[in-house]
MMTF fields as JSON, N, C-alpha, C and O atoms, coordinates in Angstrom:
{
  "mmtfVersion": "1.0.0",
  "mmtfProducer": "UNKNOWN",
  "numBonds": 559,
  "numAtoms": 560,
  "numGroups": 140,
  "numChains": 1,
  "numModels": 1,
  "chainsPerModel": [1],
  "groupsPerChain": [140],
  "chainIdList": ["A"],
  "bondAtomList": [4, 2, 8, 6, 12, 10, 16, 14, 20, 18, 24, 22, 28, 26, 32, 30, 36, 34, 40, 38, 44, 42, 48, 46, 52, 50, 56, 54, 60, 58, 64, 62, 68, 66, 72, 70, 76, 74, 80, 78, 84, 82, 88, 86, 92, 90, 96, 94, 100, 98, 104, 102, 108, 106, 112, 110, 116, 114, 120, 118, 124, 122, 128, 126, 132, 130, 136, 134, 140, 138, 144, 142, 148, 146, 152, 150, 156, 154, 160, 158, 164, 162, 168, 166, 172, 170, 176, 174, 180, 178, 184, 182, 188, 186, 192, 190, 196, 194, 200, 198, 204, 202, 208, 206, 212, 210, 216, 214, 220, 218, 224, 222, 228, 226, 232, 230, 236, 234, 240, 238, 244, 242, 248, 246, 252, 250, 256, 254, 260, 258, 264, 262, 268, 266, 272, 270, 276, 274, 280, 278, 284, 282, 288, 286, 292, 290, 296, 294, 300, 298, 304, 302, 308, 306, 312, 310, 316, 314, 320, 318, 324, 322, 328, 326, 332, 330, 336, 334, 340, 338, 344, 342, 348, 346, 352, 350, 356, 354, 360, 358, 364, 362, 368, 366, 372, 370, 376, 374, 380, 378, 384, 382, 388, 386, 392, 390, 396, 394, 400, 398, 404, 402, 408, 406, 412, 410, 416, 414, 420, 418, 424, 422, 428, 426, 432, 430, 436, 434, 440, 438, 444, 442, 448, 446, 452, 450, 456, 454, 460, 458, 464, 462, 468, 466, 472, 470, 476, 474, 480, 478, 484, 482, 488, 486, 492, 490, 496, 494, 500, 498, 504, 502, 508, 506, 512, 510, 516, 514, 520, 518, 524, 522, 528, 526, 532, 530, 536, 534, 540, 538, 544, 542, 548, 546, 552, 550, 556, 554],
  "bondOrderList": [1, 1, 1, 1, 1, 1, 1, 1, 1, 1, 1, 1, 1, 1, 1, 1, 1, 1, 1, 1, 1, 1, 1, 1, 1, 1, 1, 1, 1, 1, 1, 1, 1, 1, 1, 1, 1, 1, 1, 1, 1, 1, 1, 1, 1, 1, 1, 1, 1, 1, 1, 1, 1, 1, 1, 1, 1, 1, 1, 1, 1, 1, 1, 1, 1, 1, 1, 1, 1, 1, 1, 1, 1, 1, 1, 1, 1, 1, 1, 1, 1, 1, 1, 1, 1, 1, 1, 1, 1, 1, 1, 1, 1, 1, 1, 1, 1, 1, 1, 1, 1, 1, 1, 1, 1, 1, 1, 1, 1, 1, 1, 1, 1, 1, 1, 1, 1, 1, 1, 1, 1, 1, 1, 1, 1, 1, 1, 1, 1, 1, 1, 1, 1, 1, 1, 1, 1, 1, 1],
  "groupList": [{"groupName": "UNK", "atomNameList": ["N", "CA", "C", "O"], "elementList": ["N", "C", "C", "O"], "formalChargeList": [0, 0, 0, 0], "bondAtomList": [1, 0, 2, 1, 3, 2], "bondOrderList": [1, 1, 2], "singleLetterCode": "X", "chemCompType": "L-PEPTIDE LINKING"}],
  "groupTypeList": [0, 0, 0, 0, 0, 0, 0, 0, 0, 0, 0, 0, 0, 0, 0, 0, 0, 0, 0, 0, 0, 0, 0, 0, 0, 0, 0, 0, 0, 0, 0, 0, 0, 0, 0, 0, 0, 0, 0, 0, 0, 0, 0, 0, 0, 0, 0, 0, 0, 0, 0, 0, 0, 0, 0, 0, 0, 0, 0, 0, 0, 0, 0, 0, 0, 0, 0, 0, 0, 0, 0, 0, 0, 0, 0, 0, 0, 0, 0, 0, 0, 0, 0, 0, 0, 0, 0, 0, 0, 0, 0, 0, 0, 0, 0, 0, 0, 0, 0, 0, 0, 0, 0, 0, 0, 0, 0, 0, 0, 0, 0, 0, 0, 0, 0, 0, 0, 0, 0, 0, 0, 0, 0, 0, 0, 0, 0, 0, 0, 0, 0, 0, 0, 0, 0, 0, 0, 0, 0, 0],
  "groupIdList": [1, 2, 3, 4, 5, 6, 7, 8, 9, 10, 11, 12, 13, 14, 15, 16, 17, 18, 19, 20, 21, 22, 23, 24, 25, 26, 27, 28, 29, 30, 31, 32, 33, 34, 35, 36, 37, 38, 39, 40, 41, 42, 43, 44, 45, 46, 47, 48, 49, 50, 51, 52, 53, 54, 55, 56, 57, 58, 59, 60, 61, 62, 63, 64, 65, 66, 67, 68, 69, 70, 71, 72, 73, 74, 75, 76, 77, 78, 79, 80, 81, 82, 83, 84, 85, 86, 87, 88, 89, 90, 91, 92, 93, 94, 95, 96, 97, 98, 99, 100, 101, 102, 103, 104, 105, 106, 107, 108, 109, 110, 111, 112, 113, 114, 115, 116, 117, 118, 119, 120, 121, 122, 123, 124, 125, 126, 127, 128, 129, 130, 131, 132, 133, 134, 135, 136, 137, 138, 139, 140],
  "secStructList": [7, 2, 2, 2, 2, 2, 2, 2, 2, 2, 2, 2, 2, 2, 2, 2, 2, 2, 2, 2, 2, 2, 2, 2, 2, 2, 2, 2, 2, 2, 2, 2, 2, 2, 2, 2, 2, 2, 2, 2, 2, 2, 2, 2, 2, 2, 2, 2, 2, 2, 2, 2, 2, 2, 6, 2, 2, 2, 2, 1, 7, 4, 4, 4, 7, 7, 7, 2, 2, 2, 2, 2, 2, 2, 2, 2, 1, 1, 7, 4, 4, 4, 7, 3, 3, 3, 3, 3, 3, 3, 3, 3, 7, 6, 6, 1, 1, 1, 3, 3, 3, 3, 3, 3, 3, 3, 3, 3, 7, 6, 6, 1, 7, 3, 3, 3, 3, 3, 3, 3, 3, 3, 3, 3, 3, 7, 4, 4, 4, 7, 3, 3, 3, 3, 3, 3, 3, 3, 3, 7],
  "xCoordList": [-25.031, -23.616, -23.054, -22.214, -23.51, -23.042, -23.496, -22.772, -24.674, -25.198, -24.312, -24.088, -23.797, -22.904, -21.587, -21.022, -21.092, -19.827, -19.986, -19.107, -21.128, -21.373, -21.49, -20.955, -22.182, -22.358, -21.027, -20.844, -20.104, -18.786, -17.925, -17.092, -18.117, -17.315, -17.779, -16.966, -19.052, -19.571, -18.877, -18.426, -18.766, -18.072, -16.599, -16.041, -15.983, -14.595, -14.468, -13.551, -15.372, -15.333, -15.606, -14.987, -16.524, -16.806, -15.576, -15.273, -14.882, -13.687, -12.583, -11.968, -12.326, -11.289, -11.668, -10.81, -12.913, -13.368, -13.247, -12.863, -13.571, -13.462, -12.022, -11.735, -11.112, -9.689, -9.163, -8.409, -9.556, -9.125, -9.649, -8.916, -10.882, -11.473, -10.73, -10.402, -10.46, -9.736, -8.33, -7.836, -7.69, -6.344, -6.34, -5.448, -7.326, -7.427, -7.692, -7.132, -8.532, -8.828, -7.566, -7.312, -6.785, -5.548, -4.555, -3.929, -4.412, -3.497, -3.955, -3.126, -5.255, -5.795, -5.523, -5.173, -5.677, -5.401, -3.925, -3.592, -3.05, -1.61, -1.262, -0.426, -1.89, -1.639, -2.076, -1.364, -3.238, -3.745, -2.848, -2.551, -2.414, -1.522, -0.191, 0.356, 0.324, 1.586, 1.408, 2.3, 0.271, 0.002, -0.109, 0.403, -0.776, -0.919, 0.439, 0.724, 1.275, 2.614, 3.462, 4.2, 3.367, 4.127, 3.642, 4.45, 2.338, 1.798, 2.243, 2.584, 2.244, 2.678, 4.167, 4.579, 4.97, 6.406, 6.647, 7.547, 5.856, 5.987, 5.64, 6.343, 4.574, 4.182, 5.267, 5.602, 5.818, 6.88, 8.112, 8.732, 8.466, 9.631, 9.394, 10.304, 8.191, 7.869, 7.947, 8.448, 7.453, 7.545, 9.0, 9.388, 9.796, 11.205, 11.918, 12.686, 11.677, 12.308, 11.902, 12.718, 10.661, 10.214, 10.94, 11.31, 11.147, 11.871, 13.33, 13.923, 13.922, 15.288, 15.318, 16.221, 14.345, 14.3, 14.171, 14.824, 13.347, 13.109, 14.113, 14.225, 14.838, 15.792, 15.216, 15.924, 13.966, 13.334, 14.036, 13.991, 14.68, 15.406, 16.499, 16.852, 17.039, 18.076, 17.495, 18.189, 16.236, 15.624, 15.231, 15.251, 14.881, 14.429, 15.442, 15.824, 15.875, 16.763, 15.991, 14.764, 16.687, 15.978, 15.298, 15.916, 14.044, 13.256, 13.31, 13.441, 13.208, 13.229, 14.539, 14.571, 15.604, 16.912, 17.455, 16.96, 18.463, 19.088, 19.822, 20.472, 19.723, 20.368, 21.86, 22.319, 22.605, 24.044, 24.326, 25.294, 23.512, 23.693, 23.522, 24.319, 22.496, 22.277, 23.444, 23.863, 23.968, 25.115, 26.327, 27.034, 26.583, 27.703, 27.535, 28.506, 26.339, 26.087, 26.253, 26.883, 25.699, 25.788, 27.236, 27.56, 28.096, 29.508, 30.187, 31.154, 29.684, 30.304, 29.741, 30.287, 28.68, 28.035, 28.743, 29.357, 28.648, 29.198, 28.415, 28.988, 27.103, 26.232, 25.378, 24.243, 25.91, 25.161, 23.808, 22.885, 23.69, 22.422, 21.311, 20.138, 21.646, 20.633, 20.131, 19.238, 20.686, 20.313, 18.826, 18.295, 18.164, 16.754, 16.58, 16.8, 16.193, 16.011, 14.744, 13.673, 14.859, 13.698, 13.125, 11.915, 13.992, 13.487, 14.607, 15.666, 14.356, 15.329, 14.616, 13.541, 15.239, 14.743, 15.81, 16.977, 15.415, 16.356, 15.809, 14.613, 16.702, 16.309, 17.448, 18.601, 17.136, 18.2, 19.168, 18.745, 20.458, 21.478, 21.313, 20.852, 21.696, 21.55, 22.405, 22.027, 23.561, 24.433, 23.963, 24.566, 22.902, 22.358, 23.053, 22.691, 24.049, 24.776, 24.445, 24.89, 23.699, 23.382, 22.278, 21.425, 22.325, 21.27, 21.875, 22.95, 21.177, 21.518, 20.542, 19.34, 21.06, 20.215, 20.434, 21.538, 19.372, 19.419, 18.675, 17.486, 19.374, 18.783, 18.855, 19.862, 17.771, 17.739, 17.642, 16.968, 18.334, 18.332, 18.437, 18.728, 18.199, 18.329, 19.196, 19.082, 20.071, 20.929, 21.373, 21.204, 21.937, 22.403, 23.812, 24.65, 24.074, 25.408, 26.253, 25.828, 27.432, 28.361, 27.813, 28.224, 26.899, 26.344, 25.066, 24.473, 24.642, 23.446, 22.165, 21.106, 22.238, 21.059, 20.896, 21.835, 19.706, 19.444, 19.575, 19.107, 20.21, 20.389, 19.914, 19.866, 19.567, 19.15, 20.3, 20.923, 20.579, 21.644, 21.121, 20.068, 21.863, 21.509, 22.72, 23.851, 22.491, 23.554, 23.19, 22.066, 24.152, 24.006, 24.905, 26.071, 24.375, 25.133, 24.93, 23.939, 25.89, 25.815, 25.708, 26.536, 24.708, 24.476, 24.543, 24.343, 24.827, 24.829, 24.402, 24.47, 23.964, 23.585, 24.8, 25.379, 25.175, 26.316, 25.823, 24.693, 26.682, 26.303, 25.072, 24.855, 24.287, 23.051, 22.084, 21.229, 22.22, 21.327, 21.241, 20.172, 22.368, 22.457, 22.904, 23.872, 22.213, 22.54, 23.74, 23.756, 24.743, 25.957, 26.171, 25.627, 26.973, 27.262, 28.576, 29.607, 28.545, 29.763, 30.452, 31.674, 29.699, 30.246, 29.115, 27.954, 29.476, 28.467, 29.144, 30.286, 28.402, 28.882, 27.82, 26.635, 28.265, 27.35, 27.249, 28.259, 26.034, 25.769, 25.166, 24.104, 25.812, 25.255, 24.699, 24.197],
  "yCoordList": [69.236, 69.134, 67.975, 67.215, 67.848, 66.748, 65.425, 64.431, 65.419, 64.212, 63.782, 62.587, 64.756, 64.422, 63.878, 62.96, 64.433, 63.964, 62.53, 61.687, 62.274, 60.922, 59.953, 58.846, 60.353, 59.495, 59.233, 58.167, 60.163, 59.969, 59.064, 58.316, 59.127, 58.307, 56.852, 55.96, 56.599, 55.225, 54.291, 53.224, 54.63, 53.716, 53.511, 52.431, 54.571, 54.445, 53.452, 52.631, 53.512, 52.563, 51.14, 50.188, 50.996, 49.67, 49.11, 47.922, 49.949, 49.526, 49.108, 48.058, 49.908, 49.592, 48.331, 47.483, 48.194, 46.997, 45.752, 44.693, 45.866, 44.719, 44.289, 43.092, 45.23, 44.915, 44.259, 43.287, 44.784, 44.222, 42.797, 41.919, 42.558, 41.224, 40.246, 39.143, 40.62, 39.753, 39.468, 38.349, 40.465, 40.304, 39.293, 38.448, 39.375, 38.434, 37.015, 36.059, 36.866, 35.544, 34.93, 33.737, 35.734, 35.249, 34.792, 33.742, 35.567, 35.203, 33.923, 33.091, 33.751, 32.542, 31.322, 30.26, 31.46, 30.358, 29.975, 28.79, 30.957, 30.688, 29.985, 29.082, 30.39, 29.765, 28.299, 27.431, 28.033, 26.656, 25.813, 24.664, 26.366, 25.63, 25.312, 24.226, 26.234, 26.002, 24.912, 24.084, 24.9, 23.857, 22.49, 21.501, 22.433, 21.164, 20.668, 19.473, 21.573, 21.188, 20.666, 19.694, 21.292, 20.841, 19.468, 18.62, 19.246, 17.945, 16.865, 15.76, 17.167, 16.199, 15.893, 14.743, 16.902, 16.696, 15.791, 14.952, 15.953, 15.107, 13.655, 12.739, 13.439, 12.088, 11.459, 10.288, 12.231, 11.735, 11.342, 10.314, 12.147, 11.845, 10.581, 9.766, 10.406, 9.195, 7.956, 6.916, 8.062, 6.934, 6.612, 5.445, 7.647, 7.426, 6.765, 5.823, 7.241, 6.657, 5.198, 4.373, 4.877, 3.478, 2.638, 1.496, 3.191, 2.439, 2.241, 1.224, 3.186, 3.023, 1.953, 1.117, 1.976, 1.011, -0.417, -1.323, -0.631, -1.97, -2.392, -3.579, -1.441, -1.765, -1.593, -1.79, -1.234, -1.046, 0.04, 0.027, 0.972, 2.046, 1.472, 2.088, 0.302, -0.329, -1.217, -1.55, -1.606, -2.491, -1.752, -2.324, -0.511, 0.278, 1.361, 2.122, 1.431, 2.512, 3.809, 3.793, 4.942, 6.228, 6.382, 6.174, 6.741, 6.937, 5.713, 5.841, 4.524, 3.253, 3.0, 2.237, 3.622, 3.379, 2.048, 1.501, 1.541, 0.296, 0.527, 1.558, -0.424, -0.276, -0.587, -1.153, -0.21, -0.465, -1.961, -2.39, -2.75, -4.197, -4.752, -5.577, -4.305, -4.762, -4.378, -5.171, -3.167, -2.746, -3.632, -3.991, -3.992, -4.867, -6.239, -6.808, -6.766, -8.072, -7.978, -8.843, -6.947, -6.803, -6.72, -7.216, -6.107, -6.001, -7.365, -7.525, -8.337, -9.665, -10.608, -11.693, -10.224, -11.114, -11.11, -10.117, -12.246, -12.351, -11.453, -10.834, -11.389, -10.563, -9.675, -10.033, -8.511, -7.641, -7.196, -6.927, -7.118, -6.701, -7.719, -7.378, -8.951, -9.99, -10.059, -10.85, -9.253, -9.257, -8.952, -8.011, -9.78, -9.55, -9.791, -10.903, -8.774, -8.851, -9.633, -9.315, -10.655, -11.453, -11.039, -11.113, -10.603, -10.173, -10.022, -10.638, -9.194, -8.938, -8.94, -8.36, -9.605, -9.594, -8.906, -9.296, -7.896, -7.139, -7.071, -6.869, -7.244, -7.111, -6.426, -6.501, -5.768, -5.147, -6.22, -7.304, -5.916, -6.865, -7.113, -6.244, -8.311, -8.669, -7.793, -7.526, -7.342, -6.503, -5.045, -4.209, -4.747, -3.397, -2.441, -1.266, -2.93, -2.074, -2.495, -3.549, -1.713, -2.002, -3.034, -3.209, -3.718, -4.648, -5.899, -5.848, -7.013, -8.245, -8.376, -8.167, -8.724, -8.821, -10.148, -10.693, -10.659, -11.85, -11.499, -11.182, -11.555, -11.147, -12.297, -13.001, -12.488, -13.493, -12.755, -11.732, -13.303, -12.695, -13.791, -14.947, -13.406, -14.308, -13.617, -12.41, -14.395, -13.824, -14.932, -16.122, -14.507, -15.44, -15.906, -15.1, -17.214, -17.738, -17.797, -17.31, -18.383, -18.455, -19.258, -19.036, -20.182, -21.044, -20.473, -21.093, -19.303, -18.668, -19.035, -18.491, -19.941, -20.305, -19.366, -18.675, -19.35, -18.5, -19.308, -20.443, -18.72, -19.347, -18.379, -17.167, -18.934, -18.131, -18.086, -19.109, -16.917, -16.754, -16.115, -15.477, -16.292, -15.724, -14.991, -15.453, -13.867, -13.062, -12.787, -12.387, -13.007, -12.617, -11.406, -11.421, -10.365, -9.119, -8.448, -8.679, -7.621, -6.725, -5.312, -4.903, -4.579, -3.227, -2.244, -2.611, -0.992, 0.065, 1.369, 1.522, 2.301, 3.625, 4.532, 4.736, 5.069, 5.976, 7.411, 7.651, 8.347, 9.762, 10.021, 9.383, 10.959, 11.352, 10.183, 10.167, 9.195, 8.039, 7.262, 6.782, 7.143, 6.314, 4.931, 4.8, 3.917, 2.557, 2.052, 2.13, 1.535, 1.029, -0.425, -0.891, -1.129, -2.541, -2.636, -2.165, -3.249, -3.472, -4.734, -4.746, -5.79, -7.034, -7.829, -7.694, -8.665, -9.574, -10.819, -10.783, -11.926, -13.215, -13.795, -13.803, -14.291, -14.957, -16.412, -17.102, -16.863, -18.233, -18.963, -18.575, -20.0, -20.754, -22.082, -22.832],
  "zCoordList": [-0.856, -1.012, -0.192, -0.674, 1.019, 1.854, 1.237, 1.288, 0.667, 0.02, -1.135, -1.332, -1.914, -3.033, -2.521, -3.115, -1.426, -0.862, -0.344, -0.527, 0.308, 0.816, -0.348, -0.287, -1.405, -2.578, -3.261, -3.848, -3.201, -3.807, -2.929, -3.441, -1.624, -0.715, -0.653, -0.409, -0.866, -0.776, -1.768, -1.353, -3.048, -3.969, -3.59, -3.781, -3.049, -2.653, -1.494, -1.493, -0.503, 0.601, 0.106, 0.58, -0.837, -1.389, -2.109, -1.99, -2.842, -3.563, -2.594, -2.779, -1.573, -0.587, 0.179, 0.426, 0.551, 1.267, 0.409, 0.905, -0.875, -1.783, -1.969, -1.971, -2.124, -2.278, -1.008, -1.071, 0.13, 1.412, 1.565, 2.02, 1.197, 1.297, 0.399, 0.836, -0.836, -1.781, -1.276, -1.41, -0.7, -0.176, 0.97, 1.048, 1.855, 2.968, 2.465, 3.001, 1.451, 0.892, 0.287, 0.455, -0.408, -1.022, 0.037, -0.108, 1.089, 2.176, 2.854, 3.224, 3.022, 3.646, 2.766, 3.28, 1.465, 0.546, 0.595, 0.595, 0.636, 0.72, 2.03, 2.044, 3.118, 4.416, 4.408, 4.913, 3.839, 3.763, 2.868, 3.199, 1.741, 0.839, 1.518, 1.327, 2.297, 3.018, 4.072, 4.257, 4.763, 5.759, 5.097, 5.621, 3.946, 3.231, 2.741, 2.818, 2.241, 1.772, 2.928, 2.763, 4.08, 5.254, 5.712, 6.09, 5.68, 6.075, 5.097, 5.516, 3.806, 2.8, 2.947, 2.794, 3.238, 3.45, 4.649, 4.625, 5.686, 6.873, 6.534, 6.959, 5.779, 5.367, 4.496, 4.674, 3.554, 2.679, 3.486, 3.213, 4.47, 5.309, 6.126, 6.277, 6.651, 7.412, 6.527, 6.955, 5.295, 4.353, 4.042, 3.989, 3.837, 3.534, 4.717, 4.524, 5.916, 7.095, 7.27, 7.682, 6.962, 7.029, 5.977, 6.249, 4.784, 3.752, 4.142, 3.783, 4.866, 5.357, 6.447, 6.471, 7.339, 8.43, 7.901, 8.418, 6.891, 6.367, 5.303, 4.996, 4.74, 3.679, 2.287, 1.299, 2.19, 0.885, 0.071, -1.159, 0.756, 0.072, -0.829, -1.835, -0.481, -1.303, -2.389, -3.35, -2.253, -3.245, -4.502, -5.591, -4.369, -5.509, -5.802, -4.914, -7.044, -7.429, -7.478, -7.585, -7.402, -7.485, -8.834, -9.878, -8.809, -10.028, -10.937, -12.154, -10.338, -11.061, -11.793, -12.759, -11.349, -11.944, -11.433, -10.448, -12.105, -11.708, -10.388, -10.212, -9.467, -8.17, -8.275, -9.267, -7.241, -7.209, -7.241, -7.869, -6.586, -6.592, -8.004, -8.451, -8.693, -10.063, -10.969, -11.812, -10.799, -11.612, -11.354, -12.297, -10.101, -9.777, -10.422, -10.921, -10.418, -11.033, -12.545, -13.152, -13.153, -14.603, -15.08, -16.159, -14.297, -14.682, -14.785, -15.529, -14.045, -14.027, -15.091, -15.296, -15.76, -16.717, -18.065, -18.455, -18.778, -20.133, -21.085, -21.981, -20.883, -21.728, -20.825, -20.509, -20.4, -19.48, -20.027, -19.259, -21.334, -21.938, -21.757, -21.911, -21.436, -21.251, -19.806, -19.5, -18.934, -17.514, -17.345, -17.935, -16.518, -16.189, -14.692, -14.211, -13.968, -12.518, -12.206, -12.723, -11.362, -10.98, -9.631, -9.418, -8.721, -7.417, -6.41, -6.532, -5.419, -4.358, -3.017, -2.86, -2.057, -0.686, 0.156, 0.127, 0.896, 1.723, 3.138, 3.352, 4.095, 5.498, 6.241, 5.816, 7.335, 8.13, 8.636, 9.037, 8.614, 9.078, 10.57, 11.309, 11.003, 12.412, 13.319, 14.46, 12.816, 13.643, 13.666, 14.338, 12.943, 12.944, 11.995, 11.923, 11.264, 10.31, 8.889, 8.435, 8.21, 6.816, 6.661, 7.532, 5.511, 5.141, 4.513, 3.916, 4.653, 3.957, 2.801, 2.97, 1.617, 0.44, -0.258, -0.255, -0.855, -1.679, -2.96, -2.926, -4.089, -5.361, -6.35, -6.425, -7.116, -8.188, -9.51, -9.631, -10.496, -11.829, -12.882, -12.577, -14.101, -15.242, -16.274, -16.492, -16.913, -17.959, -18.917, -18.648, -20.025, -21.043, -20.686, -20.283, -20.835, -20.55, -21.831, -22.878, -21.745, -22.873, -24.045, -25.184, -23.791, -24.834, -25.448, -26.331, -24.988, -25.541, -24.816, -25.128, -23.86, -23.087, -21.899, -21.503, -21.343, -20.175, -18.895, -18.814, -17.905, -16.605, -15.53, -15.74, -14.385, -13.243, -12.255, -11.974, -11.732, -10.756, -9.487, -9.483, -8.42, -7.123, -6.57, -6.718, -5.944, -5.35, -3.891, -3.585, -2.999, -1.598, -1.389, -1.785, -0.775, -0.667, 0.685, 1.377, 1.033, 2.183, 1.616, 0.802, 2.037, 1.541, 2.701, 3.858, 2.371, 3.384, 2.732, 1.513, 3.559, 3.067, 3.138, 4.205, 2.0, 1.926, 2.087, 2.512, 1.743, 1.822, 0.972, -0.059, 1.425, 0.745, 0.625, -0.261, 1.524, 1.589, 0.278, -0.098, -0.408, -1.599, -1.15, -0.4, -1.6, -1.19, -1.985, -3.214, -1.279, -1.913, -1.503, -0.502, -2.297, -2.052, -1.299, -1.78, -0.106, 0.655, 0.152, 0.008, -0.117, -0.665, -1.282, -0.896, -2.25, -2.785, -3.336, -3.792, -3.281, -3.788, -4.689, -4.355, -5.858, -6.763, -6.319, -6.183, -6.099, -5.675, -6.857, -7.343, -7.324, -8.467, -8.05, -8.887]
}
């Protein structure tokens, strides 16, 4: 009789032990995933802070969208649809407030030919770290 009771209890202990083991493995996987996510978030934040320090945050629009500087230039063109960005150089301003930018672009003029233009601008980070144009001048 005791032998039957022991034989009935053995599978139950194996079942409880197996469930406990699986539960511990799942918790360990979740802990490791949370640590990896935290480490990745830290790396992403460091990259973002570096882009703010260098001004790169203003050179690239969010998700490859057009930047505020490009939108300001396009508004002044005779044919905004012909706008083609050639390049932008951005550096932190000497006074420590915002950034100085120099942008080159190509667009169609009134005669239908393409011309190259240059823009000098002052940029700053607005709320939610969106880059905005404080002033800009078209240099021909």
